[in-house]
C-alpha positions as semicolon CSV with decimal commas, in nm:
position;residue;x (nm);y (nm);z (nm)
1;X;0,359;0,027;0,520
2;X;0,544;0,340;0,639
3;X;0,228;0,520;0,520
4;X;0,029;0,385;0,780
5;X;0,272;0,337;1,035
6;X;0,328;0,740;0,999
7;X;-0,050;0,815;1,087
8;X;-0,170;0,852;0,759
9;X;-0,484;0,634;0,728
10;X;-0,463;0,495;0,394
11;X;-0,762;0,215;0,469
12;X;-1,014;0,497;0,507
13;X;-0,935;0,825;0,345
14;X;-0,648;0,679;0,115
15;X;-0,792;1,023;-0,134
16;X;-0,740;1,290;0,167
17;X;-0,385;1,067;0,197
18;X;-0,325;1,118;-0,173
19;X;-0,413;1,471;-0,171
20;X;-0,191;1,562;0,098
21;X;0,054;1,332;-0,053
22;X;0,043;1,548;-0,365
23;X;0,044;1,939;-0,187
24;X;0,335;1,860;-0,009
25;X;0,592;1,559;-0,230
26;X;0,374;1,585;-0,589
27;X;0,247;1,331;-0,705
28;X;0,442;1,331;-1,012
29;X;0,795;1,305;-0,843
30;X;0,632;0,927;-0,674
31;X;0,746;0,702;-0,896
32;X;0,677;0,366;-0,698
33;X;0,450;0,208;-0,408
34;X;0,591;-0,032;-0,224
35;X;0,307;-0,279;-0,074
36;X;0,258;-0,439;0,277
37;X;0,043;-0,487;0,531
38;X;0,108;-0,366;0,898
39;X;0,166;-0,571;1,189
40;X;0,121;-0,191;1,350
41;X;-0,206;-0,007;1,458
42;X;-0,233;0,290;1,255
43;X;0,055;0,571;1,339
44;X;0,256;0,338;1,550
45;X;0,611;0,473;1,391
46;X;0,738;0,165;1,306
47;X;0,754;-0,049;1,029
48;X;0,656;-0,387;1,046
49;X;0,560;-0,571;0,731
50;X;0,289;-0,833;0,754
51;X;0,161;-1,011;0,506
52;X;-0,112;-0,859;0,212
53;X;-0,431;-0,950;0,435
54;X;-0,298;-1,073;0,797
55;X;-0,185;-0,734;0,923
56;X;-0,389;-0,396;0,988
57;X;-0,464;-0,245;0,637
58;X;-0,598;-0,547;0,535
59;X;-0,670;-0,665;0,172
60;X;-0,944;-0,496;0,036
61;X;-0,710;-0,151;0,136
62;X;-0,431;-0,248;-0,004
63;X;-0,674;-0,353;-0,364
64;X;-0,794;-0,013;-0,382
65;X;-0,435;0,100;-0,361
66;X;-0,325;-0,117;-0,636
67;X;-0,665;0,019;-0,823
68;X;-0,679;0,330;-0,732
69;X;-0,680;0,584;-1,057
70;X;-0,337;0,796;-0,939
71;X;-0,154;0,510;-0,854
72;X;-0,269;0,227;-1,084
73;X;0,028;0,294;-1,366
74;X;0,329;0,312;-1,104
75;X;0,534;-0,012;-1,039
76;X;0,452;-0,158;-0,721
77;X;0,690;-0,373;-0,496
78;X;0,595;-0,637;-0,284
79;X;0,757;-0,605;0,062
80;X;0,596;-0,870;0,281
81;X;0,760;-1,145;0,499
82;X;0,783;-1,398;0,283
83;X;1,015;-1,647;0,030
84;X;0,985;-1,623;-0,351
85;X;0,645;-1,911;-0,326
86;X;0,475;-1,699;-0,098
87;X;0,593;-1,387;-0,266
88;X;0,418;-1,607;-0,584
89;X;0,093;-1,664;-0,391
90;X;0,043;-1,353;-0,283
91;X;0,080;-1,171;-0,630
92;X;-0,106;-1,409;-0,777
93;X;-0,393;-1,310;-0,520
94;X;-0,357;-0,932;-0,573
95;X;-0,379;-0,983;-0,918
96;X;-0,716;-1,169;-0,906
97;X;-0,822;-0,907;-0,756
98;X;-0,764;-0,632;-1,009
99;X;-0,912;-0,558;-1,375
100;X;-0,772;-0,762;-1,669
């Protein structure tokens, strides 16, 4: 996740990250979110994707991102190192954690 690798702690401070984004860029300009876990620690400044739940961001934080009221109506693009079958399994797992 570029945000985490860039030093923005979406795992522990999602609301503050979104407030900073809104102040600097504007949430109204955000049209989609790509989602993946990260192989890197916070602030590594490298974009190395990991499967959901197998990286340093973690499943719970990713679910909080997907469910966040300021983001939940946006399209999400899964960007993990998987094939189509693996992506299907990740999508099913994430959907099972979201409200119907």
